[in-house]
Coordinates of C-alpha atoms in Angstrom, one line a residue:
M1 CA 66.4 -26.6 67.9
K2 CA 70.0 -26.5 66.6
E3 CA 71.2 -26.6 70.2
L4 CA 70.1 -30.2 70.5
L5 CA 72.5 -31.2 67.7
S6 CA 75.3 -30.9 70.3
L7 CA 73.8 -34.1 71.9
N8 CA 74.7 -36.1 68.8
K9 CA 78.1 -37.0 70.4
Y10 CA 76.2 -38.8 73.2
L11 CA 73.9 -40.6 70.7
I12 CA 77.0 -41.7 68.7
K13 CA 78.6 -42.9 71.9
Y14 CA 75.5 -45.0 72.7
K15 CA 74.6 -45.8 69.1
Y16 CA 74.3 -49.6 69.8
R17 CA 71.7 -49.0 72.5
L18 CA 69.9 -46.5 70.3
G19 CA 70.0 -49.0 67.4
L20 CA 68.7 -51.8 69.5
G21 CA 65.9 -49.5 70.7
V22 CA 64.9 -48.7 67.1
I23 CA 64.8 -52.5 66.4
F24 CA 62.7 -53.2 69.5
V25 CA 60.3 -50.3 68.7
T26 CA 59.8 -51.5 65.1
S27 CA 59.4 -55.2 66.2
A28 CA 56.9 -54.2 69.0
N29 CA 54.8 -52.3 66.5
V30 CA 54.8 -55.2 64.1
F31 CA 53.1 -57.2 66.7
A32 CA 50.8 -54.3 67.4
V33 CA 49.4 -54.0 63.8
L34 CA 49.0 -57.8 63.3
P35 CA 46.1 -58.3 65.7
P36 CA 43.6 -56.1 63.6
V37 CA 44.3 -58.4 60.6
I38 CA 43.6 -61.5 62.7
V39 CA 40.4 -59.9 64.1
R40 CA 39.3 -59.1 60.6
N41 CA 40.0 -62.7 59.3
V42 CA 38.2 -64.2 62.3
L43 CA 35.1 -62.0 61.9
D44 CA 35.0 -62.6 58.1
E45 CA 35.3 -66.4 58.7
M46 CA 32.6 -66.2 61.4
Y47 CA 30.1 -64.4 59.2
S48 CA 30.8 -66.9 56.4
A49 CA 30.4 -69.7 58.9
I50 CA 27.1 -68.4 60.1
D51 CA 25.7 -68.4 56.6
R52 CA 27.0 -72.0 56.0
Y53 CA 25.7 -73.1 59.4
K54 CA 22.2 -72.0 58.5
L55 CA 22.2 -74.5 55.6
I56 CA 23.2 -77.5 57.8
A57 CA 21.7 -76.5 61.1
D58 CA 19.5 -79.6 61.3
S59 CA 22.0 -82.1 59.9
A60 CA 24.2 -84.6 61.8
I61 CA 27.4 -82.7 61.1
S62 CA 26.2 -79.4 62.5
N63 CA 27.8 -80.1 65.9
L64 CA 31.1 -81.0 64.3
Y65 CA 31.0 -77.8 62.3
I66 CA 30.5 -75.8 65.5
D67 CA 33.5 -77.4 67.0
Q68 CA 35.6 -76.5 64.0
V69 CA 34.4 -72.9 64.2
M70 CA 35.2 -72.7 68.0
Q71 CA 38.7 -74.2 67.3
I72 CA 39.3 -71.3 64.8
V73 CA 38.2 -68.8 67.4
M74 CA 40.4 -70.4 70.2
T75 CA 43.4 -70.7 67.9
N76 CA 43.3 -67.1 66.9
G77 CA 42.5 -66.0 70.4
L78 CA 45.7 -67.8 71.6
L79 CA 47.6 -66.2 68.8
L80 CA 46.4 -62.7 69.8
L81 CA 47.5 -63.5 73.4
A82 CA 50.9 -64.6 72.2
F83 CA 51.3 -61.4 70.1
A84 CA 50.3 -59.3 73.2
V85 CA 52.9 -61.1 75.3
I86 CA 55.6 -60.8 72.7
R87 CA 54.8 -57.1 72.2
G88 CA 55.0 -56.6 76.0
V89 CA 58.4 -58.2 76.1
L90 CA 59.7 -56.1 73.2
M91 CA 58.3 -52.9 74.8
F92 CA 60.2 -53.8 77.9
F93 CA 63.4 -54.1 76.0
M94 CA 62.5 -50.9 74.1
R95 CA 62.5 -49.0 77.4
Q96 CA 65.5 -50.9 78.7
T97 CA 67.5 -49.6 75.7
I98 CA 66.3 -46.1 75.0
I99 CA 65.3 -45.0 78.5
V100 CA 68.4 -46.6 80.0
M101 CA 70.5 -44.9 77.3
S102 CA 69.1 -41.5 78.4
R103 CA 70.1 -42.3 82.0
H104 CA 73.6 -43.1 80.9
I105 CA 73.7 -39.8 79.0
E106 CA 72.3 -38.0 82.0
Y107 CA 75.2 -39.4 84.1
D108 CA 77.7 -38.3 81.5
M109 CA 76.3 -34.8 81.3
K110 CA 76.2 -34.3 85.0
N111 CA 79.8 -35.3 85.3
E112 CA 80.8 -33.1 82.4
I113 CA 79.0 -30.1 84.0
Y114 CA 80.4 -30.9 87.5
N115 CA 83.9 -31.2 86.1
K116 CA 83.4 -27.8 84.4
Y117 CA 82.4 -26.3 87.7
Q118 CA 85.6 -27.7 89.3
S119 CA 87.7 -26.1 86.6
L120 CA 86.2 -22.6 86.8
D121 CA 87.8 -19.9 88.9
T122 CA 86.6 -17.8 91.8
A123 CA 85.5 -14.9 89.6
F124 CA 82.9 -17.0 87.9
F125 CA 81.3 -18.1 91.2
K126 CA 81.2 -14.5 92.4
S127 CA 79.1 -13.5 89.4
H128 CA 76.7 -16.4 89.3
Q129 CA 74.0 -17.3 91.8
T130 CA 74.1 -20.8 93.5
G131 CA 70.5 -21.5 92.5
D132 CA 71.3 -20.9 88.8
L133 CA 74.4 -23.2 89.0
M134 CA 72.4 -25.9 90.7
S135 CA 69.5 -25.7 88.1
R136 CA 71.9 -26.4 85.3
I137 CA 73.1 -29.7 86.7
S138 CA 69.7 -30.8 87.9
E139 CA 66.6 -29.2 86.2
D140 CA 68.3 -28.5 82.8
V141 CA 69.9 -31.9 82.6
S142 CA 66.7 -33.5 83.6
R143 CA 64.8 -31.8 80.8
V144 CA 67.4 -32.8 78.3
R145 CA 67.2 -36.4 79.5
S146 CA 63.5 -36.3 78.9
Y147 CA 64.2 -35.5 75.3
L148 CA 66.8 -38.2 74.9
G149 CA 64.6 -40.8 76.6
P150 CA 60.8 -40.5 76.5
A151 CA 60.7 -37.9 73.6
I152 CA 62.9 -40.0 71.3
M153 CA 61.1 -43.2 72.3
Y154 CA 57.6 -41.9 71.8
T155 CA 58.6 -40.1 68.5
L156 CA 60.0 -43.3 67.1
N157 CA 56.9 -45.2 68.4
V158 CA 54.4 -42.8 66.9
T159 CA 56.3 -42.7 63.5
V160 CA 56.6 -46.5 63.2
L161 CA 53.1 -47.3 64.5
A162 CA 51.4 -44.6 62.4
T163 CA 53.3 -45.7 59.3
M164 CA 52.4 -49.3 59.8
A165 CA 48.8 -48.6 60.8
I166 CA 48.1 -46.2 57.9
W167 CA 49.7 -48.6 55.4
G168 CA 47.5 -51.4 56.7
M169 CA 44.4 -49.2 56.3
L170 CA 45.4 -48.0 52.8
R171 CA 46.0 -51.6 51.8
V172 CA 42.3 -52.3 52.5
N173 CA 40.7 -49.2 51.1
V174 CA 42.1 -45.8 50.3
T175 CA 38.8 -43.9 50.4
L176 CA 37.8 -45.3 53.8
T177 CA 41.3 -44.5 55.1
I178 CA 40.9 -40.8 54.2
Y179 CA 37.5 -40.6 55.9
A180 CA 38.8 -42.5 59.0
L181 CA 41.9 -40.3 59.4
F182 CA 40.2 -37.0 58.7
F183 CA 39.9 -36.0 62.4
I184 CA 43.2 -37.4 63.5
P185 CA 45.3 -34.4 62.4
L186 CA 42.8 -32.1 64.1
L187 CA 43.2 -34.1 67.3
A188 CA 47.0 -33.8 67.0
I189 CA 46.9 -30.0 66.4
S190 CA 44.5 -29.6 69.4
M191 CA 46.7 -31.6 71.7
I192 CA 49.8 -29.5 70.7
K193 CA 47.9 -26.2 71.3
I194 CA 46.6 -27.4 74.7
N195 CA 50.0 -28.6 75.7
Q196 CA 51.5 -25.2 74.8
I197 CA 48.9 -23.5 77.1
I198 CA 49.6 -26.0 79.8
N199 CA 53.3 -25.5 79.5
K200 CA 53.0 -21.7 79.9
R201 CA 50.6 -22.0 82.9
S202 CA 52.8 -24.7 84.5
S203 CA 55.9 -22.4 84.1
K204 CA 54.0 -19.6 85.8
I205 CA 52.9 -21.9 88.6
Q206 CA 56.5 -23.0 89.1
A207 CA 57.6 -19.4 89.4
Q208 CA 54.8 -18.6 91.8
L209 CA 55.7 -21.7 93.9
G210 CA 59.3 -20.5 94.1
V211 CA 58.2 -17.1 95.4
L212 CA 55.8 -18.8 97.8
T213 CA 58.5 -21.1 99.1
S214 CA 61.0 -18.3 99.5
K215 CA 58.4 -16.2 101.4
A216 CA 57.7 -19.1 103.7
Q217 CA 61.4 -19.8 104.3
E218 CA 62.0 -16.1 104.9
T219 CA 59.2 -16.1 107.5
F220 CA 60.5 -19.2 109.3
S221 CA 64.1 -17.8 109.4
G222 CA 63.0 -14.4 110.6
I223 CA 60.2 -15.5 113.0
R224 CA 61.9 -14.0 116.0
V225 CA 62.0 -10.6 114.3
I226 CA 58.4 -10.9 113.2
K227 CA 57.2 -11.7 116.7
S228 CA 59.4 -9.0 118.2
Y229 CA 57.7 -6.4 116.0
V230 CA 54.2 -7.9 116.4
Q231 CA 53.9 -8.3 112.6
E232 CA 52.3 -11.8 112.5
K233 CA 49.0 -10.5 110.9
S234 CA 50.8 -8.3 108.4
V235 CA 53.0 -11.2 107.3
Q236 CA 50.0 -13.6 107.2
T237 CA 48.0 -11.2 105.0
N238 CA 51.0 -10.8 102.6
F239 CA 51.4 -14.6 102.5
E240 CA 47.7 -15.1 101.8
R241 CA 48.0 -12.8 98.8
Y242 CA 50.6 -15.0 97.2
C243 CA 48.6 -18.1 98.1
R244 CA 45.5 -16.7 96.3
A245 CA 47.5 -16.0 93.2
Y246 CA 48.9 -19.5 93.3
R247 CA 45.5 -21.0 93.8
R248 CA 44.0 -19.0 90.9
S249 CA 46.8 -20.2 88.6
N250 CA 46.3 -23.8 89.5
I251 CA 42.5 -23.5 88.9
N252 CA 43.2 -22.1 85.4
L253 CA 45.6 -24.9 84.7
A254 CA 43.0 -27.5 85.9
K255 CA 40.4 -25.9 83.5
T256 CA 42.8 -26.3 80.6
E257 CA 43.7 -29.8 81.5
A258 CA 40.0 -30.6 81.8
M259 CA 39.7 -30.1 78.0
Y260 CA 42.2 -32.8 77.2
T261 CA 40.2 -36.0 77.6
P262 CA 36.9 -34.6 76.2
L263 CA 38.5 -33.3 73.0
M264 CA 40.3 -36.6 72.5
G265 CA 37.0 -38.4 73.0
I266 CA 35.2 -36.2 70.6
F267 CA 37.6 -36.5 67.8
I268 CA 38.1 -40.2 68.2
G269 CA 34.3 -40.7 68.5
L270 CA 33.8 -38.7 65.2
S271 CA 36.4 -40.9 63.5
L272 CA 34.8 -44.1 64.7
I273 CA 31.3 -42.8 63.7
I274 CA 32.4 -41.8 60.2
T275 CA 34.3 -45.1 59.8
I276 CA 31.3 -47.2 60.7
Y277 CA 28.9 -45.1 58.5
I278 CA 31.1 -45.0 55.4
G279 CA 32.4 -48.5 56.0
G280 CA 28.8 -49.8 56.4
K281 CA 27.8 -48.3 53.1
M282 CA 30.9 -50.0 51.5
V283 CA 30.0 -53.3 53.0
I284 CA 26.5 -53.0 51.5
E285 CA 28.1 -52.2 48.2
G286 CA 30.4 -55.2 48.6
L287 CA 33.6 -53.1 48.5
I288 CA 34.8 -54.3 51.9
T289 CA 33.8 -56.8 54.6
V290 CA 32.5 -56.4 58.1
G291 CA 35.9 -57.5 59.4
N292 CA 37.5 -54.6 57.6
I293 CA 35.4 -52.2 59.6
A294 CA 36.5 -53.8 62.9
E295 CA 40.1 -53.7 61.6
F296 CA 39.8 -49.9 61.0
I297 CA 38.3 -49.3 64.4
I298 CA 41.2 -51.1 66.1
Y299 CA 43.7 -49.1 64.0
I300 CA 42.0 -45.8 64.9
S301 CA 42.0 -46.7 68.6
M302 CA 45.6 -47.8 68.3
L303 CA 46.6 -44.3 67.0
T304 CA 44.7 -42.4 69.8
F305 CA 47.4 -42.5 72.5
P306 CA 50.4 -41.9 70.2
V307 CA 48.7 -38.9 68.6
S308 CA 47.7 -37.5 72.0
T309 CA 51.4 -37.6 73.1
L310 CA 52.5 -35.3 70.2
G311 CA 51.7 -32.2 72.1
W312 CA 53.5 -33.5 75.2
V313 CA 56.6 -34.5 73.1
S314 CA 56.7 -31.1 71.4
T315 CA 56.7 -29.4 74.8
I316 CA 59.6 -31.7 76.0
I317 CA 61.6 -30.9 72.9
Q318 CA 61.1 -27.1 73.3
R319 CA 62.1 -27.2 76.9
A320 CA 65.1 -29.4 76.2
A321 CA 66.3 -27.0 73.5
V322 CA 66.2 -24.1 75.9
S323 CA 67.9 -26.1 78.6
Q324 CA 70.6 -27.4 76.2
K325 CA 71.3 -23.8 75.1
R326 CA 72.0 -22.9 78.7
I327 CA 74.2 -25.9 79.2
N328 CA 76.1 -25.2 75.9
D329 CA 76.6 -21.6 76.8
F330 CA 78.0 -22.7 80.2
L331 CA 80.3 -25.3 78.8
K332 CA 81.8 -22.7 76.4
I333 CA 83.0 -20.7 79.4
E334 CA 86.8 -20.9 79.8
P335 CA 88.4 -20.4 83.2
T336 CA 90.6 -17.3 83.4
I337 CA 93.1 -19.2 85.6
Q338 CA 94.8 -21.9 83.6
N339 CA 98.1 -23.8 83.6
N340 CA 100.8 -23.0 81.2
I341 CA 101.9 -25.7 78.8
A342 CA 105.2 -26.3 80.7
A343 CA 103.9 -25.7 84.3
T344 CA 106.3 -26.0 87.2
N345 CA 105.8 -28.9 89.5
K346 CA 108.3 -29.0 92.3
D347 CA 108.5 -28.9 96.1
L348 CA 107.6 -25.6 97.6
E349 CA 110.2 -23.9 99.9
G350 CA 108.2 -20.8 101.0
K351 CA 110.0 -17.8 99.5
I352 CA 107.4 -15.2 98.3
V353 CA 107.9 -11.9 96.4
F354 CA 105.2 -9.5 95.4
E355 CA 106.6 -7.1 92.7
N356 CA 104.6 -4.0 91.8
V357 CA 101.4 -5.9 92.1
S358 CA 98.1 -4.2 91.3
F359 CA 94.7 -5.9 91.3
T360 CA 91.1 -5.0 90.7
Y361 CA 88.2 -7.4 91.4
P362 CA 86.5 -8.0 88.1
H363 CA 83.0 -8.5 89.5
T364 CA 83.0 -5.2 91.5
G365 CA 85.6 -3.0 89.9
I366 CA 87.1 -2.3 93.3
Q367 CA 90.9 -1.9 93.2
A368 CA 92.3 -3.9 96.1
L369 CA 96.1 -3.5 95.6
K370 CA 98.2 -0.7 94.1
N371 CA 101.8 -1.2 93.2
F372 CA 102.2 -3.6 96.1
N373 CA 105.7 -4.9 97.0
L374 CA 106.6 -7.4 99.6
S375 CA 109.4 -10.0 100.1
I376 CA 108.9 -13.0 102.5
E377 CA 111.8 -15.5 103.1
P378 CA 111.2 -19.2 103.9
H379 CA 110.2 -20.0 107.5
Q380 CA 109.4 -16.4 108.2
K381 CA 106.3 -15.5 110.3
I382 CA 104.5 -12.5 108.8
A383 CA 101.5 -10.6 110.1
I384 CA 99.4 -8.5 107.8
I385 CA 97.2 -5.9 109.5
G386 CA 94.8 -3.3 108.3
K387 CA 91.3 -1.9 108.2
T388 CA 88.4 -3.7 106.6
G389 CA 88.7 -3.4 102.8
S390 CA 92.4 -2.5 102.9
G391 CA 93.3 -5.5 100.7
K392 CA 94.5 -8.1 103.3
S393 CA 92.5 -11.0 102.1
T394 CA 93.3 -10.2 98.5
L395 CA 96.9 -11.2 99.2
A396 CA 95.7 -14.7 100.2
H397 CA 93.5 -14.9 97.1
L398 CA 96.4 -14.0 94.8
L399 CA 98.8 -16.4 96.5
Y400 CA 96.3 -19.2 96.1
R401 CA 95.9 -18.1 92.6
M402 CA 92.1 -17.7 92.9
Y403 CA 92.7 -14.6 90.8
D404 CA 95.6 -13.5 88.6
V405 CA 97.3 -10.1 89.1
E406 CA 96.3 -7.2 86.9
N407 CA 99.8 -5.7 86.8
G408 CA 103.1 -6.8 88.2
A409 CA 104.0 -10.3 89.2
I410 CA 104.2 -12.7 92.2
F411 CA 107.2 -15.0 92.5
I412 CA 107.2 -18.2 94.6
D413 CA 110.6 -19.8 95.1
N414 CA 111.9 -17.4 92.3
E415 CA 109.3 -18.8 89.9
N416 CA 106.5 -16.7 88.5
I417 CA 103.3 -17.9 90.1
K418 CA 101.7 -18.2 86.6
N419 CA 104.3 -20.8 85.7
W420 CA 103.4 -23.0 88.7
D421 CA 101.1 -26.0 88.2
I422 CA 97.9 -24.9 89.9
D423 CA 97.2 -28.2 91.7
A424 CA 100.9 -28.6 92.7
L425 CA 100.9 -25.1 94.1
R426 CA 97.7 -25.3 96.0
G427 CA 98.5 -28.8 97.2
Q428 CA 101.5 -27.5 99.1
M429 CA 99.7 -24.6 100.8
S430 CA 97.3 -24.6 103.7
Y431 CA 94.7 -21.8 103.8
V432 CA 92.1 -21.0 106.3
P433 CA 89.7 -18.3 104.9
Q434 CA 87.6 -15.7 106.8
E435 CA 84.4 -17.5 105.9
V436 CA 84.8 -20.8 107.6
F437 CA 83.2 -23.7 105.8
L438 CA 82.7 -27.2 107.3
F439 CA 81.2 -30.1 105.4
S440 CA 78.2 -32.0 106.8
N441 CA 80.3 -34.9 108.0
T442 CA 82.2 -36.0 111.1
I443 CA 84.7 -33.7 112.8
A444 CA 87.5 -36.2 111.9
A445 CA 86.5 -36.2 108.3
N446 CA 86.5 -32.4 108.2
I447 CA 90.0 -32.1 109.8
G448 CA 91.4 -34.9 107.6
F449 CA 89.7 -33.4 104.4
G450 CA 92.0 -33.7 101.4
E451 CA 94.3 -36.4 102.9
D452 CA 93.3 -40.0 102.2
Q453 CA 95.8 -41.6 104.5
L454 CA 95.6 -39.2 107.5
N455 CA 95.2 -41.3 110.7
I456 CA 93.2 -40.4 113.8
A457 CA 96.4 -39.7 115.8
E458 CA 97.5 -37.0 113.3
I459 CA 94.0 -35.6 113.4
R460 CA 94.0 -35.4 117.2
E461 CA 97.4 -33.7 117.1
A462 CA 96.2 -31.1 114.7
A463 CA 93.1 -30.5 116.9
K464 CA 95.4 -30.1 120.0
T465 CA 97.5 -27.5 118.2
A466 CA 94.3 -25.6 117.2
H467 CA 93.2 -25.9 120.9
V468 CA 89.9 -27.7 120.1
H469 CA 90.8 -31.2 121.2
K470 CA 89.3 -31.1 124.7
E471 CA 86.0 -29.7 123.4
I472 CA 85.8 -32.4 120.8
E473 CA 86.4 -35.0 123.4
N474 CA 83.5 -33.6 125.5
L475 CA 81.1 -34.2 122.6
S476 CA 78.9 -37.3 122.7
D477 CA 80.5 -39.0 119.7
K478 CA 83.9 -37.2 120.0
Y479 CA 85.6 -37.1 116.6
E480 CA 82.8 -39.0 115.0
T481 CA 80.3 -36.2 115.8
I482 CA 78.4 -35.0 112.7
V483 CA 78.8 -31.3 112.5
G484 CA 75.7 -30.7 110.4
E485 CA 75.3 -28.5 107.4
R486 CA 78.0 -25.8 107.3
G487 CA 79.0 -26.9 110.8
V488 CA 75.7 -25.8 112.4
M489 CA 76.2 -28.0 115.4
L490 CA 79.4 -26.1 116.5
S491 CA 79.9 -22.6 117.8
G492 CA 81.6 -20.0 115.7
G493 CA 84.9 -20.3 117.6
Q494 CA 84.8 -24.1 117.4
K495 CA 84.2 -24.0 113.6
Q496 CA 87.2 -21.7 113.2
R497 CA 89.5 -23.9 115.3
V498 CA 88.4 -27.1 113.4
S499 CA 89.3 -25.2 110.2
I500 CA 92.7 -24.3 111.6
A501 CA 93.2 -28.0 112.6
R502 CA 92.3 -29.0 109.0
A503 CA 95.1 -26.7 107.7
L504 CA 97.6 -27.9 110.2
A505 CA 96.9 -31.6 109.6
K506 CA 98.7 -31.3 106.3
D507 CA 102.5 -31.1 106.3
H508 CA 102.6 -28.0 104.1
K509 CA 105.5 -25.5 104.0
L510 CA 103.2 -22.4 103.5
I511 CA 100.3 -21.7 105.8
I512 CA 97.9 -18.7 105.5
L513 CA 95.5 -17.9 108.2
D514 CA 93.0 -15.2 107.1
D515 CA 91.5 -13.6 110.2
C516 CA 90.4 -17.1 111.4
I517 CA 90.5 -16.6 115.2
S518 CA 88.2 -13.6 115.4
A519 CA 85.5 -15.7 117.1
V520 CA 87.5 -17.0 120.1
D521 CA 88.2 -15.3 123.4
N522 CA 91.6 -13.9 124.4
D523 CA 92.6 -16.9 126.5
T524 CA 91.9 -19.4 123.7
E525 CA 93.6 -17.1 121.2
Q526 CA 96.8 -17.1 123.3
H527 CA 96.8 -20.9 123.5
I528 CA 96.4 -21.2 119.7
L529 CA 99.2 -18.7 119.1
A530 CA 101.5 -20.5 121.5
N531 CA 100.8 -23.8 119.8
L532 CA 101.4 -22.3 116.4
K533 CA 104.6 -20.8 117.5
K534 CA 105.9 -24.1 118.9
N535 CA 104.8 -26.3 115.9
L536 CA 105.4 -24.1 112.9
D537 CA 109.0 -23.3 113.4
Q538 CA 110.1 -24.7 109.9
K539 CA 107.2 -23.3 108.0
T540 CA 106.3 -20.0 106.3
L541 CA 103.3 -18.5 108.1
I542 CA 101.2 -15.6 107.0
I543 CA 98.6 -14.4 109.5
I544 CA 96.1 -11.9 108.2
T545 CA 94.3 -10.1 111.0
H546 CA 92.7 -6.9 112.2
R547 CA 94.1 -7.5 115.7
I548 CA 97.6 -7.2 117.2
F549 CA 99.0 -10.4 118.7
R550 CA 101.1 -9.0 121.6
N551 CA 102.8 -12.3 122.6
W552 CA 104.2 -13.1 119.2
D553 CA 107.4 -11.6 117.8
F554 CA 106.7 -11.6 114.0
D555 CA 109.7 -11.4 111.7
K556 CA 107.8 -8.7 109.8
I557 CA 104.5 -6.9 110.3
I558 CA 102.8 -5.3 107.3
V559 CA 100.2 -2.5 107.8
L560 CA 97.9 -2.1 104.7
D561 CA 95.9 0.9 103.9
E562 CA 93.8 1.2 100.7
G563 CA 95.9 -1.5 98.9
T564 CA 99.3 -0.1 99.7
I565 CA 101.8 -0.7 102.5
S566 CA 101.6 2.2 104.9
E567 CA 103.9 0.7 107.6
E568 CA 106.4 -2.2 107.7
G569 CA 108.7 -3.6 110.3
T570 CA 108.9 -5.5 113.6
H571 CA 106.7 -4.7 116.5
E572 CA 109.3 -2.4 118.1
E573 CA 110.0 -0.6 114.9
L574 CA 106.3 0.1 114.3
M575 CA 105.8 1.3 117.8
K576 CA 108.5 3.9 117.3
L577 CA 106.8 5.2 114.2
K578 CA 103.7 6.0 116.3
G579 CA 101.4 5.6 113.3
F580 CA 98.4 3.4 112.7
Y581 CA 99.9 0.4 114.3
Y582 CA 100.8 2.3 117.4
D583 CA 97.3 3.7 117.8
M584 CA 95.8 0.3 117.2
Y585 CA 98.0 -1.2 119.9
Q586 CA 97.1 1.5 122.4
Y587 CA 93.4 1.0 121.7
Q588 CA 93.7 -2.7 122.1
I589 CA 95.5 -2.4 125.5
M590 CA 92.7 -0.2 126.8
E591 CA 89.9 -2.7 125.9

């Protein structure tokens, strides 16, 4: 439970709301324990009045006496109604303070977690599943909010109400109070035990539901394969097996939940019976009045719901403690990529130097670069070619400082990359990764992503350079077409070209294209390359590819092999070497 202590900073922040909530809880319960006293007084007066009425039943003032008695009943009845209304208003404000406070804290926590996600580096996301990351900001925060809202509110309510009710009972008769409350602790223990069982079975059902949903989603996604191999019956049989297990768990849960109400009825019934029995004997002995018995019955009924929620509250607290531990452990993680205290923030020119750079991916242990050296001057056009896994994309990752080098150093404009302000560096570079990602928004919004003041004319110009403008214009809503989740409404080539347009729409000095025109045909490729050649004259361009662009004279072509440079030079120089580049060129011509 110590993990929940970290939430004290939020409770301190919203201490005025919490304080008002405590006041409203206390005030509401004051008006909850007053009605039993009024009922007791009315009943006692009624019994006394009946005895007096028998003495004057036949006299002339009997009707007047009846009117006075009815006036007492009506006055006290209106008073009970007023107390009920006042208590209802106070309970409304009780929820408006404590529950609303929990919503404010939920908002703060989600923002804190989201900001933490934004600050973490690529290595973290490589080693954590998306579902786990999402559960922290949704399910875990929701469980903690339930503790900060309903759990705190009901705990305060139970504590204050039980204290006032028991004090009211003790004030009347200590012995009868002990008898009346004898079964209440047993009820509380039973409710806690049942809730623990319900919690375990509910968790099992949630896990089974997750498996069931995954199986259904997998079936829907692979329905073509299933039908192709005539496996419908096999898949159906397997799915029914999971469904039967899910049904069995739900039935077991229903059986446990079915014990809830009967047990509560039994214990409360026993408390009422013993109260009436012992109280009746005390009335005969003259120790208490009939009104006191009614007062006790109301107190016991009043304690029923709060006591029954103890099990539920304890479950909420246990779940919240587990979730808060997950959140605390996450918030303690520090990003490995951080700014130096005196980070450089200046305009980027585009000179890049790799000096004896070695790098191994931390999540796989694969060494991608070994003593890599490369110098790129401003405005140069560089092609980096190599087999799959040769380390081409790693260069882009290191330049964008998604990772830091293991050994050696990278210099940008004669400044160590570690001394650059991360946002300033990335904000002056355009990068199109291999795995194209589009947001579920309009095409215009995707191209203009990251630039608040980019107008439609600039967006169109970028699309023309990426050779996708005409295809966008043929769409029903043109640039306002919603591309769907991850750009599902567009073809692979269209998504790549929209991503290129997004990179070109920003006036950046350094542009990195990582194998981002692999899904287009040769004709489209030539148009894109021609447009890039014409429009990027004053920019540093690095193209990472597994293909040779025959119609572009690069200032330098780098051939990578297992993390080192195997060949380097212009097209003519590499052709004379008759190495890997030469073989690749000959193979590409023969296609």
